Tab-separated table of C-alpha atoms and ligand atoms in Angstrom:
chain	number	residue	atom	x	y	z
A	19	UNK	CA	0.000	0.000	0.000
A	20	UNK	CA	1.275	3.415	-0.979
A	21	UNK	CA	2.244	5.718	1.862
A	22	UNK	CA	2.022	9.438	2.015
A	23	UNK	CA	5.218	10.914	3.318
A	24	UNK	CA	4.922	14.336	4.902
A	25	UNK	CA	5.220	16.916	2.183
A	26	UNK	CA	5.734	14.526	-0.648
A	27	UNK	CA	5.955	15.337	-4.352
A	28	UNK	CA	2.208	15.356	-4.743
A	29	UNK	CA	1.873	17.869	-1.950
A	30	UNK	CA	4.658	20.020	-3.374
A	31	UNK	CA	2.875	20.009	-6.724
A	32	UNK	CA	-0.354	21.218	-5.100
A	33	UNK	CA	1.492	24.020	-3.357
A	34	UNK	CA	3.126	25.048	-6.617
A	35	UNK	CA	-0.249	25.149	-8.390
A	36	UNK	CA	-1.454	27.518	-5.667
A	37	UNK	CA	1.286	29.851	-6.861
A	38	UNK	CA	2.478	29.708	-3.298
A	39	UNK	CA	6.035	29.382	-2.122
A	40	UNK	CA	4.932	27.755	1.118
A	41	UNK	CA	7.610	25.717	2.773
A	42	UNK	CA	7.037	22.550	4.717
A	43	UNK	CA	6.553	24.383	8.023
A	44	UNK	CA	3.636	26.251	6.479
A	45	UNK	CA	2.123	23.123	4.958
A	46	UNK	CA	2.177	21.628	8.435
A	47	UNK	CA	0.557	24.684	9.999
A	48	UNK	CA	-3.148	23.931	10.454
A	49	UNK	CA	-4.130	27.562	10.069
A	50	UNK	CA	-2.272	27.753	6.763
A	51	UNK	CA	-4.150	24.615	5.686
A	52	UNK	CA	-7.501	26.169	6.598
A	53	UNK	CA	-6.679	29.414	4.806
A	54	UNK	CA	-5.835	27.427	1.691
A	55	UNK	CA	-8.758	25.029	1.759
A	56	UNK	CA	-10.435	24.339	-1.564
A	57	UNK	CA	-13.890	25.895	-1.588
A	58	UNK	CA	-14.868	25.855	-5.256
A	59	UNK	CA	-14.736	23.632	-8.323
A	60	UNK	CA	-12.346	25.852	-10.284
A	61	UNK	CA	-9.676	25.679	-7.603
A	62	UNK	CA	-10.185	21.942	-7.296
A	63	UNK	CA	-9.614	21.548	-11.046
A	64	UNK	CA	-6.603	23.805	-10.988
A	65	UNK	CA	-4.858	22.178	-8.041
A	66	UNK	CA	-5.335	18.641	-9.283
A	67	UNK	CA	-4.819	19.467	-12.959
A	68	UNK	CA	-8.146	18.039	-14.116
A	69	UNK	CA	-11.165	19.367	-16.045
A	70	UNK	CA	-14.852	18.537	-15.740
A	71	UNK	CA	-17.035	19.082	-18.784
A	72	UNK	CA	-19.373	22.075	-18.760
A	73	UNK	CA	-22.605	20.179	-17.963
A	74	UNK	CA	-21.024	18.245	-15.147
A	75	UNK	CA	-19.563	21.419	-13.747
A	76	UNK	CA	-22.925	23.181	-13.729
A	77	UNK	CA	-24.463	20.450	-11.607
A	78	UNK	CA	-21.456	20.463	-9.292
A	79	UNK	CA	-21.784	24.202	-8.768
A	80	UNK	CA	-25.482	23.764	-7.941
A	81	UNK	CA	-24.618	20.984	-5.513
A	82	UNK	CA	-22.108	23.008	-3.541
A	83	UNK	CA	-24.529	25.928	-3.408
A	84	UNK	CA	-26.749	23.618	-1.362
A	85	UNK	CA	-24.103	21.597	0.485
A	86	UNK	CA	-20.826	23.531	0.795
A	87	UNK	CA	-17.449	22.283	-0.350
A	88	UNK	CA	-14.295	22.528	1.711
A	89	UNK	CA	-11.224	20.312	1.403
A	90	UNK	CA	-7.939	20.877	3.170
A	91	UNK	CA	-4.855	20.812	0.913
A	92	UNK	CA	-3.650	17.877	3.036
A	93	UNK	CA	-6.756	15.742	2.416
A	94	UNK	CA	-6.721	16.838	-1.240
A	95	UNK	CA	-3.201	15.450	-1.548
A	96	UNK	CA	-4.471	11.972	-0.647
A	97	UNK	CA	-6.697	11.853	-3.743
A	98	UNK	CA	-5.504	9.545	-6.473
A	99	UNK	CA	-6.092	11.584	-9.617
A	100	UNK	CA	-5.433	8.613	-11.900
A	101	UNK	CA	-8.429	6.759	-10.533
A	102	UNK	CA	-10.632	9.644	-9.562
A	103	UNK	CA	-14.079	8.098	-10.042
A	104	UNK	CA	-13.374	5.178	-7.701
A	105	UNK	CA	-11.188	7.001	-5.235
A	106	UNK	CA	-12.485	6.710	-1.638
A	107	UNK	CA	-10.899	10.015	-0.607
A	108	UNK	CA	-12.389	11.840	-3.585
A	109	UNK	CA	-15.830	10.355	-2.904
A	110	UNK	CA	-15.847	11.541	0.701
A	111	UNK	CA	-14.621	15.042	-0.114
A	112	UNK	CA	-15.974	15.968	-3.525
A	113	UNK	CA	-19.675	16.558	-4.335
A	114	UNK	CA	-21.647	14.107	-6.381
A	115	UNK	CA	-24.582	15.235	-8.542
A	116	UNK	CA	-26.554	12.502	-6.730
A	117	UNK	CA	-26.616	14.727	-3.638
A	118	UNK	CA	-29.401	16.722	-5.255
A	119	UNK	CA	-31.574	13.643	-5.722
A	120	UNK	CA	-34.241	13.343	-3.074
A	121	UNK	CA	-35.165	9.863	-1.970
A	122	UNK	CA	-38.531	9.062	-0.373
A	123	UNK	CA	-36.902	8.213	2.959
A	124	UNK	CA	-34.705	11.329	3.199
A	125	UNK	CA	-35.204	13.614	6.162
A	126	UNK	CA	-33.552	16.869	7.158
A	127	UNK	CA	-33.170	15.878	10.806
A	128	UNK	CA	-33.376	12.076	10.638
A	129	UNK	CA	-32.211	11.586	14.221
A	130	UNK	CA	-34.562	14.228	15.658
A	131	UNK	CA	-31.579	15.955	17.215
A	132	UNK	CA	-33.464	19.243	17.177
A	133	UNK	CA	-36.593	17.750	18.756
A	134	UNK	CA	-34.533	16.272	21.595
A	135	UNK	CA	-32.856	19.609	22.199
A	136	UNK	CA	-33.789	21.290	25.521
A	137	UNK	CA	-31.504	24.268	24.824
A	138	UNK	CA	-29.742	25.295	21.642
A	139	UNK	CA	-26.673	23.199	20.956
A	140	UNK	CA	-27.593	20.333	23.286
A	141	UNK	CA	-29.141	16.999	22.296
A	142	UNK	CA	-30.292	15.097	25.368
A	143	UNK	CA	-31.462	11.634	24.397
A	144	UNK	CA	-29.905	9.170	26.799
A	145	UNK	CA	-30.343	9.346	30.573
A	146	UNK	CA	-26.752	10.093	31.572
A	147	UNK	CA	-25.066	11.783	28.616
A	148	UNK	CA	-25.556	14.643	26.180
A	149	UNK	CA	-24.302	15.762	22.818
A	150	UNK	CA	-23.046	19.352	22.886
A	151	UNK	CA	-22.674	20.924	19.424
A	152	UNK	CA	-20.078	23.590	20.180
A	153	UNK	CA	-19.033	24.250	16.580
A	154	UNK	CA	-20.814	24.045	13.280
A	155	UNK	CA	-17.851	24.172	10.946
A	156	UNK	CA	-15.351	21.534	9.883
A	157	UNK	CA	-11.957	21.509	8.213
A	158	UNK	CA	-13.412	19.275	5.511
A	159	UNK	CA	-17.088	18.877	4.722
A	160	UNK	CA	-17.700	15.162	4.453
A	161	UNK	CA	-20.110	14.466	1.626
A	162	UNK	CA	-21.752	11.815	3.807
A	163	UNK	CA	-22.337	14.146	6.775
A	164	UNK	CA	-25.526	13.411	8.696
A	165	UNK	CA	-25.789	17.099	9.672
A	166	UNK	CA	-25.244	18.203	6.092
A	167	UNK	CA	-27.942	20.874	6.110
A	168	UNK	CA	-26.625	22.525	9.254
A	169	UNK	CA	-22.873	22.627	8.904
A	170	UNK	CA	-21.496	26.015	7.928
A	171	UNK	CA	-24.970	27.515	8.285
A	172	UNK	CA	-24.501	30.838	10.091
A	173	UNK	CA	-27.868	30.553	11.865
A	174	UNK	CA	-26.723	27.503	13.798
A	175	UNK	CA	-23.506	29.023	15.193
A	176	UNK	CA	-23.653	29.301	18.974
A	177	UNK	CA	-22.480	32.501	20.572
A	178	UNK	CA	-20.730	32.642	23.915
A	179	UNK	CA	-23.983	33.147	25.821
A	180	UNK	CA	-25.607	30.161	24.176
A	181	UNK	CA	-22.630	28.000	25.064
A	182	UNK	CA	-23.001	29.203	28.643
A	183	UNK	CA	-26.676	28.218	28.533
A	184	UNK	CA	-25.674	24.741	27.406
A	185	UNK	CA	-23.197	24.508	30.276
A	186	UNK	CA	-25.887	25.735	32.645
A	187	UNK	CA	-28.252	23.003	31.418
A	188	UNK	CA	-25.605	20.374	32.142
A	189	UNK	CA	-24.941	21.922	35.542
A	190	UNK	CA	-28.641	21.711	36.419
A	191	UNK	CA	-29.017	18.074	35.391
A	192	UNK	CA	-27.180	15.980	37.918
A	193	UNK	CA	-27.653	12.749	36.008
A	194	UNK	CA	-25.426	13.933	33.136
A	195	UNK	CA	-22.077	12.273	33.754
A	196	UNK	CA	-20.742	12.198	30.186
A	197	UNK	CA	-20.570	15.198	27.851
A	198	UNK	CA	-19.830	14.605	24.206
A	199	UNK	CA	-18.432	17.647	22.432
A	200	UNK	CA	-19.368	17.503	18.805
A	201	UNK	CA	-20.351	19.813	16.009
A	202	UNK	CA	-19.192	20.505	13.372
A	203	UNK	CA	-15.716	19.797	14.617
A	204	UNK	CA	-14.926	21.034	18.157
A	205	UNK	CA	-11.253	21.319	17.235
A	206	UNK	CA	-12.143	24.118	14.802
A	207	UNK	CA	-12.349	26.292	17.911
A	208	UNK	CA	-9.189	27.983	19.075
A	209	UNK	CA	-7.262	26.360	21.931
A	210	UNK	CA	-8.341	29.266	24.150
A	211	UNK	CA	-12.068	28.883	23.484
A	212	UNK	CA	-11.926	25.152	23.887
A	213	UNK	CA	-9.982	25.528	27.124
A	214	UNK	CA	-12.655	27.919	28.383
A	215	UNK	CA	-15.478	25.449	27.619
A	216	UNK	CA	-13.595	22.511	29.132
A	217	UNK	CA	-12.718	24.486	32.259
A	218	UNK	CA	-16.384	25.365	32.729
A	219	UNK	CA	-17.477	21.766	32.240
A	220	UNK	CA	-14.818	20.475	34.622
A	221	UNK	CA	-16.174	22.690	37.360
A	222	UNK	CA	-19.386	20.656	37.314
A	223	UNK	CA	-18.916	17.898	39.906
A	224	UNK	CA	-21.225	15.351	38.254
A	225	UNK	CA	-19.485	15.536	34.848
A	226	UNK	CA	-17.242	12.485	35.044
A	227	UNK	CA	-16.020	12.176	31.473
A	228	UNK	CA	-15.760	14.498	28.525
A	229	UNK	CA	-15.560	13.167	25.005
A	230	UNK	CA	-14.463	14.998	21.869
A	231	UNK	CA	-15.641	13.842	18.457
A	232	UNK	CA	-13.278	15.135	15.775
A	233	UNK	CA	-12.196	14.256	12.270
A	234	UNK	CA	-8.995	16.323	12.525
A	235	UNK	CA	-6.624	13.310	12.692
A	236	UNK	CA	-8.071	12.286	9.290
A	237	UNK	CA	-8.518	15.533	7.393
A	238	UNK	CA	-6.105	17.915	9.127
A	239	UNK	CA	-3.703	15.991	11.382
A	240	UNK	CA	-1.556	19.111	11.867
A	241	UNK	CA	-4.318	20.446	14.112
A	242	UNK	CA	-3.057	18.043	16.773
A	243	UNK	CA	-0.312	20.352	17.997
A	244	UNK	CA	1.691	19.967	21.188
A	245	UNK	CA	-0.024	23.069	22.554
A	246	UNK	CA	-3.481	21.602	21.921
A	247	UNK	CA	-2.536	18.321	23.551
A	248	UNK	CA	-1.022	20.051	26.599
A	249	UNK	CA	-4.206	22.085	27.023
A	250	UNK	CA	-6.563	19.102	26.644
A	251	UNK	CA	-4.512	17.053	29.088
A	252	UNK	CA	-5.397	19.429	31.901
A	253	UNK	CA	-9.020	18.299	31.610
A	254	UNK	CA	-8.605	14.537	31.866
A	255	UNK	CA	-10.437	12.147	31.710
A	256	UNK	CA	-11.003	13.187	28.087
A	257	UNK	CA	-11.818	10.540	25.496
A	258	UNK	CA	-11.336	11.253	21.813
A	259	UNK	CA	-13.302	9.676	18.996
A	260	UNK	CA	-12.233	10.155	15.426
A	261	UNK	CA	-13.617	9.107	12.057
A	262	UNK	CA	-11.479	7.062	9.657
A	263	UNK	CA	-13.434	5.304	6.929
A	264	UNK	CA	-10.752	3.839	4.704
A	265	UNK	CA	-7.259	2.409	5.323
A	266	UNK	CA	-5.777	4.886	2.841
A	267	UNK	CA	-6.617	7.713	5.246
A	268	UNK	CA	-4.034	6.406	7.697
A	269	UNK	CA	-0.885	8.215	6.639
A	270	UNK	CA	2.405	9.148	8.225
A	271	UNK	CA	0.919	12.489	9.330
A	272	UNK	CA	-2.251	11.000	10.805
A	273	UNK	CA	-0.166	8.362	12.599
A	274	UNK	CA	1.860	11.103	14.241
A	275	UNK	CA	-1.279	12.923	15.340
A	276	UNK	CA	-2.736	9.739	16.828
A	277	UNK	CA	0.514	8.871	18.599
A	278	UNK	CA	0.645	12.331	20.128
A	279	UNK	CA	-2.890	11.923	21.481
A	280	UNK	CA	-2.345	8.374	22.710
A	281	UNK	CA	0.943	9.325	24.404
A	282	UNK	CA	-0.907	12.071	26.264
A	283	UNK	CA	-3.303	9.502	27.672
A	284	UNK	CA	-6.463	10.079	25.655
A	285	UNK	CA	-8.271	6.798	25.044
A	286	UNK	CA	-8.850	6.835	21.272
A	287	UNK	CA	-11.869	5.459	19.454
A	288	UNK	CA	-13.011	5.468	15.854
A	289	UNK	CA	-16.461	5.782	14.339
A	290	UNK	CA	-16.738	4.721	10.696
A	291	UNK	CA	-19.720	5.145	8.451
A	292	UNK	CA	-20.532	2.321	6.081
A	293	UNK	CA	-20.461	3.956	2.636
A	294	UNK	CA	-21.297	2.491	-0.728
A	295	UNK	CA	-18.280	2.624	-3.020
A	296	UNK	CA	-15.936	3.631	-0.203
A	297	UNK	CA	-15.681	0.901	2.414
A	298	UNK	CA	-18.557	-1.546	1.816
A	299	UNK	CA	-16.172	-4.480	1.663
A	300	UNK	CA	-15.097	-6.904	4.430
A	301	UNK	CA	-11.453	-6.813	3.308
A	302	UNK	CA	-11.287	-3.022	3.353
A	303	UNK	CA	-12.913	-2.866	6.778
A	304	UNK	CA	-10.585	-5.513	8.170
A	305	UNK	CA	-7.551	-3.655	6.858
A	306	UNK	CA	-8.919	-0.445	8.379
A	307	UNK	CA	-9.507	-1.879	11.865
A	308	UNK	CA	-6.064	-3.497	11.850
A	309	UNK	CA	-4.392	-0.215	10.953
A	310	UNK	CA	-6.422	1.547	13.637
A	311	UNK	CA	-5.419	-0.779	16.458
A	312	UNK	CA	-1.781	-0.539	15.396
A	313	UNK	CA	-2.178	3.153	16.081
A	314	UNK	CA	-3.813	2.544	19.467
A	315	UNK	CA	-7.267	3.459	18.177
A	316	UNK	CA	-10.104	1.171	19.228
A	317	UNK	CA	-12.784	0.740	16.543
A	318	UNK	CA	-15.881	1.895	18.409
A	319	UNK	CA	-18.859	2.134	16.066
A	320	UNK	CA	-19.604	1.226	12.490
A	321	UNK	CA	-22.639	3.298	11.511
A	322	UNK	CA	-25.276	2.380	9.027
A	323	UNK	CA	-25.586	5.479	6.791
A	324	UNK	CA	-28.308	7.801	8.104
A	325	UNK	CA	-31.416	8.902	6.233
A	326	UNK	CA	-30.226	12.502	5.845
A	327	UNK	CA	-30.999	14.342	2.651
A	328	UNK	CA	-28.442	13.955	-0.119
A	329	UNK	CA	-26.952	10.688	1.080
A	330	UNK	CA	-28.983	8.145	-0.875
A	331	UNK	CA	-26.075	7.269	-3.172
A	332	UNK	CA	-23.952	6.354	-0.129
A	333	UNK	CA	-26.439	3.964	1.481
A	334	UNK	CA	-25.896	0.220	1.533
A	335	UNK	CA	-28.384	-2.427	2.615
A	336	UNK	CA	-28.091	-3.369	6.305
A	337	UNK	CA	-27.108	-6.819	5.028
A	338	UNK	CA	-23.763	-5.403	3.891
A	339	UNK	CA	-22.989	-4.319	7.441
A	340	UNK	CA	-23.994	-7.706	8.853
A	341	UNK	CA	-21.763	-9.382	6.274
A	342	UNK	CA	-18.847	-7.191	7.370
A	343	UNK	CA	-19.478	-8.021	11.034
A	344	UNK	CA	-19.620	-11.724	10.150
A	345	UNK	CA	-16.182	-11.313	8.602
A	346	UNK	CA	-14.724	-9.575	11.654
A	347	UNK	CA	-16.179	-11.293	14.729
A	348	UNK	CA	-13.971	-14.253	15.613
A	349	UNK	CA	-11.775	-13.676	12.585
A	350	UNK	CA	-9.773	-10.948	14.270
A	351	UNK	CA	-8.953	-9.503	17.715
A	352	UNK	CA	-12.049	-8.728	19.734
A	353	UNK	CA	-10.880	-5.190	20.394
A	354	UNK	CA	-10.563	-4.591	16.643
A	355	UNK	CA	-14.274	-5.233	16.114
A	356	UNK	CA	-16.566	-2.198	16.223
A	357	UNK	CA	-20.231	-2.339	17.198
A	358	UNK	CA	-22.405	-2.010	14.123
A	359	UNK	CA	-25.273	0.388	14.850
A	360	UNK	CA	-28.286	1.869	13.152
A	361	UNK	CA	-29.168	5.270	14.543
A	362	UNK	CA	-32.946	4.948	14.714
A	363	UNK	CA	-34.818	7.537	12.664
A	364	UNK	CA	-37.004	9.678	14.877
A	365	UNK	CA	-34.572	9.824	17.782
A	366	UNK	CA	-34.648	6.249	19.043
A	367	UNK	CA	-30.883	6.298	19.388
A	368	UNK	CA	-28.292	3.752	18.373
A	369	UNK	CA	-29.451	0.195	17.897
A	370	UNK	CA	-26.729	-2.463	17.713
A	371	UNK	CA	-27.155	-5.117	15.034
A	372	UNK	CA	-25.104	-8.199	14.317
A	373	UNK	CA	-25.330	-11.728	12.952
A	374	UNK	CA	-27.216	-14.243	15.079
A	375	UNK	CA	-25.113	-16.559	17.186
A	376	UNK	CA	-27.865	-18.210	19.242
A	377	UNK	CA	-29.452	-20.936	17.146
A	378	UNK	CA	-31.875	-22.395	19.665
A	379	UNK	CA	-32.637	-22.746	23.362
A	380	UNK	CA	-34.344	-25.077	25.780
A	381	UNK	CA	-34.690	-24.954	29.583
A	382	UNK	CA	-31.290	-26.483	30.113
A	383	UNK	CA	-29.323	-25.914	26.900
A	384	UNK	CA	-28.361	-23.096	24.583
A	385	UNK	CA	-27.336	-24.032	21.061
A	386	UNK	CA	-24.820	-21.637	19.573
A	387	UNK	CA	-22.742	-21.375	16.465
A	388	UNK	CA	-19.295	-19.819	16.178
A	389	UNK	CA	-17.611	-17.839	13.364
A	390	UNK	CA	-16.418	-21.067	11.687
A	391	UNK	CA	-19.883	-22.538	11.564
A	392	UNK	CA	-19.272	-24.940	14.459
A	393	UNK	CA	-22.591	-25.649	16.176
A	394	UNK	CA	-22.189	-26.217	19.868
A	395	UNK	CA	-24.111	-26.682	23.102
A	396	UNK	CA	-23.795	-24.682	26.267
A	397	UNK	CA	-25.294	-26.559	29.167
A	398	UNK	CA	-27.095	-24.239	31.573
A	399	UNK	CA	-26.233	-24.721	35.297
A	400	UNK	CA	-28.218	-27.466	37.092
A	401	UNK	CA	-28.557	-25.413	40.182
A	402	UNK	CA	-28.611	-21.663	40.034
A	403	UNK	CA	-30.048	-19.933	43.003
A	404	UNK	CA	-32.181	-17.195	41.547
A	405	UNK	CA	-32.012	-14.118	43.701
A	406	UNK	CA	-35.317	-12.331	43.809
A	407	UNK	CA	-34.305	-8.697	43.480
A	408	UNK	CA	-36.517	-6.294	45.366
A	409	UNK	CA	-33.856	-3.600	45.022
A	410	UNK	CA	-33.077	-3.794	48.704
A	411	UNK	CA	-29.309	-3.822	48.304
A	412	UNK	CA	-28.710	-3.605	52.074
A	413	UNK	CA	-30.178	-7.053	52.568
A	414	UNK	CA	-28.701	-8.642	49.454
A	415	UNK	CA	-25.867	-11.172	49.701
A	416	UNK	CA	-24.170	-9.495	46.737
A	417	UNK	CA	-22.232	-6.575	48.062
A	418	UNK	CA	-22.544	-3.284	46.305
A	419	UNK	CA	-20.709	-1.590	49.134
A	420	UNK	CA	-20.338	1.817	47.573
A	421	UNK	CA	-22.230	4.786	48.826
A	422	UNK	CA	-22.111	6.671	45.531
A	423	UNK	CA	-23.991	4.051	43.532
A	424	UNK	CA	-26.731	5.532	41.401
A	425	UNK	CA	-30.335	4.969	42.293
A	426	UNK	CA	-31.294	2.305	39.797
A	427	UNK	CA	-34.298	2.852	37.614
A	428	UNK	CA	-35.178	0.154	35.141
A	429	UNK	CA	-36.427	1.198	31.700
A	430	UNK	CA	-37.280	-0.603	28.505
A	431	UNK	CA	-36.609	-4.305	28.263
A	432	UNK	CA	-34.549	-4.264	31.471
A	433	UNK	CA	-37.740	-3.156	33.221
A	434	UNK	CA	-39.583	-6.207	31.863
A	435	UNK	CA	-36.754	-8.422	33.075
A	436	UNK	CA	-36.718	-6.997	36.583
A	437	UNK	CA	-38.374	-8.580	39.616
A	438	UNK	CA	-39.209	-5.362	41.415
A	439	UNK	CA	-41.328	-3.808	38.676
A	440	UNK	CA	-44.682	-5.344	37.875
A	441	UNK	CA	-44.762	-4.119	34.253
A	442	UNK	CA	-45.058	-7.106	31.953
A	443	UNK	CA	-45.464	-5.517	28.556
A	444	UNK	CA	-44.535	-2.382	26.675
A	445	UNK	CA	-47.386	-1.307	24.436
A	446	UNK	CA	-47.009	1.398	21.798
A	447	UNK	CA	-49.400	4.326	21.944
A	448	UNK	CA	-52.254	4.498	19.421
A	449	UNK	CA	-52.644	0.839	18.629
A	450	UNK	CA	-56.107	0.201	17.190
A	451	UNK	CA	-56.585	-2.534	19.727
A	452	UNK	CA	-56.034	-0.181	22.669
A	453	UNK	CA	-58.092	2.571	21.041
A	454	UNK	CA	-61.066	0.184	20.752
A	455	UNK	CA	-61.029	-0.411	24.492
A	456	UNK	CA	-61.875	3.173	25.383
B	508	PLP	C1	-24.290	8.775	19.904
B	508	PLP	C2	-24.905	9.672	20.837
B	508	PLP	C3	-24.492	9.718	22.164
B	508	PLP	C4	-23.390	8.844	22.707
B	508	PLP	O1	-23.752	7.507	22.630
B	508	PLP	P1	-22.749	6.382	23.107
B	508	PLP	O2	-23.424	5.114	22.693
B	508	PLP	O3	-22.614	6.532	24.575
B	508	PLP	O4	-21.453	6.609	22.398
B	508	PLP	C5	-25.142	10.586	23.020
B	508	PLP	N1	-26.163	11.362	22.601
B	508	PLP	C6	-26.601	11.325	21.319
B	508	PLP	C7	-27.738	12.196	20.925
B	508	PLP	C8	-25.975	10.483	20.396
B	508	PLP	O5	-26.402	10.462	19.129
């Protein structure tokens, strides 16, 4: 596999086409990269020495009027011009005329992030954690972005007061123990602004962990400066999740960025999106997860492509994801296997899906199959003393001897499983059957 060396010939050529005399130290300066990002089709053509025909170009211009274009010179340099149409980097960064096609299932806010938003910038869906959108711009606009209609939109930029309102919301909700900074890309903020937000969050006693979701290690690895890392370190525990989709995105520069973060003690995770024509292949995904773990990045989620507008050409059937999981589970290290999830339209949250491993079940045996197709029997214990749980932990023989344990409230299926709650079914609202009863 071809490697990208820092400031290689391809990168030098791009710089030359910019009529710039930038030296390597400038190329590696993230602010220089942002100032020289490609924002229009003409510049793209010029820097890569290609030409689209007039009709094609017209559609492309219309597309970026709706969904903006921005590619860092670094990410641009990873494009293989000789195989443009099939290039996974090109497909993630450069508009496709298909983005203007509306499919019947497309939605502008498929995950109901706005509906589940108590204050601007916050999505509160799960009991103990929130998404905090502190930026709405990115170094590179991914063509497959789920928040495509909102990124770069000036109306959705938060001002300082709105960020303070978000922080206030978190402060007033004592069950929030995990704050996920997202966007846009939070690392588009200056070190100072980010430090200010993190300092404020750290002052909240019930915030245990802070997570940052960023694609900088992929699209602008030079953003991971020593100064940034030193600042972030002050706010540990901070977890960082990034977004590699294809093994070719792991370059010498991105490796350095990841090493810098890992050395500073940030647990690193990766969230990939399953994309037609980019990574919908078990071999590509296996190569990707192997390269990630070599760089101390734990594959965290593999997302089924959302139902956002303009993404229909990227969607694969769910079966493709299951096939990929079938090819990973058991075949490679457990920690290299991400959880495949479908983010439920309408705000239901992430639903994990995977191949079936339980084949059948009786009162004393479970029949399972493994990754090789071996069918096997697990014998259930002959004597298992069922503990009736009335939630009286003081009297229980199991010892949860911690005084800061959360009050436990069962919801969903765990509520049906519990002994202390008498609920025995969950019935959707508005069923005809229930309506008839009234
Ligand atoms: C994904 C997500 C989270 C975090 O979920 P985890 O499964 O804990 O990673 C939190 N809030 C929202 C709205 C999300 O979409």
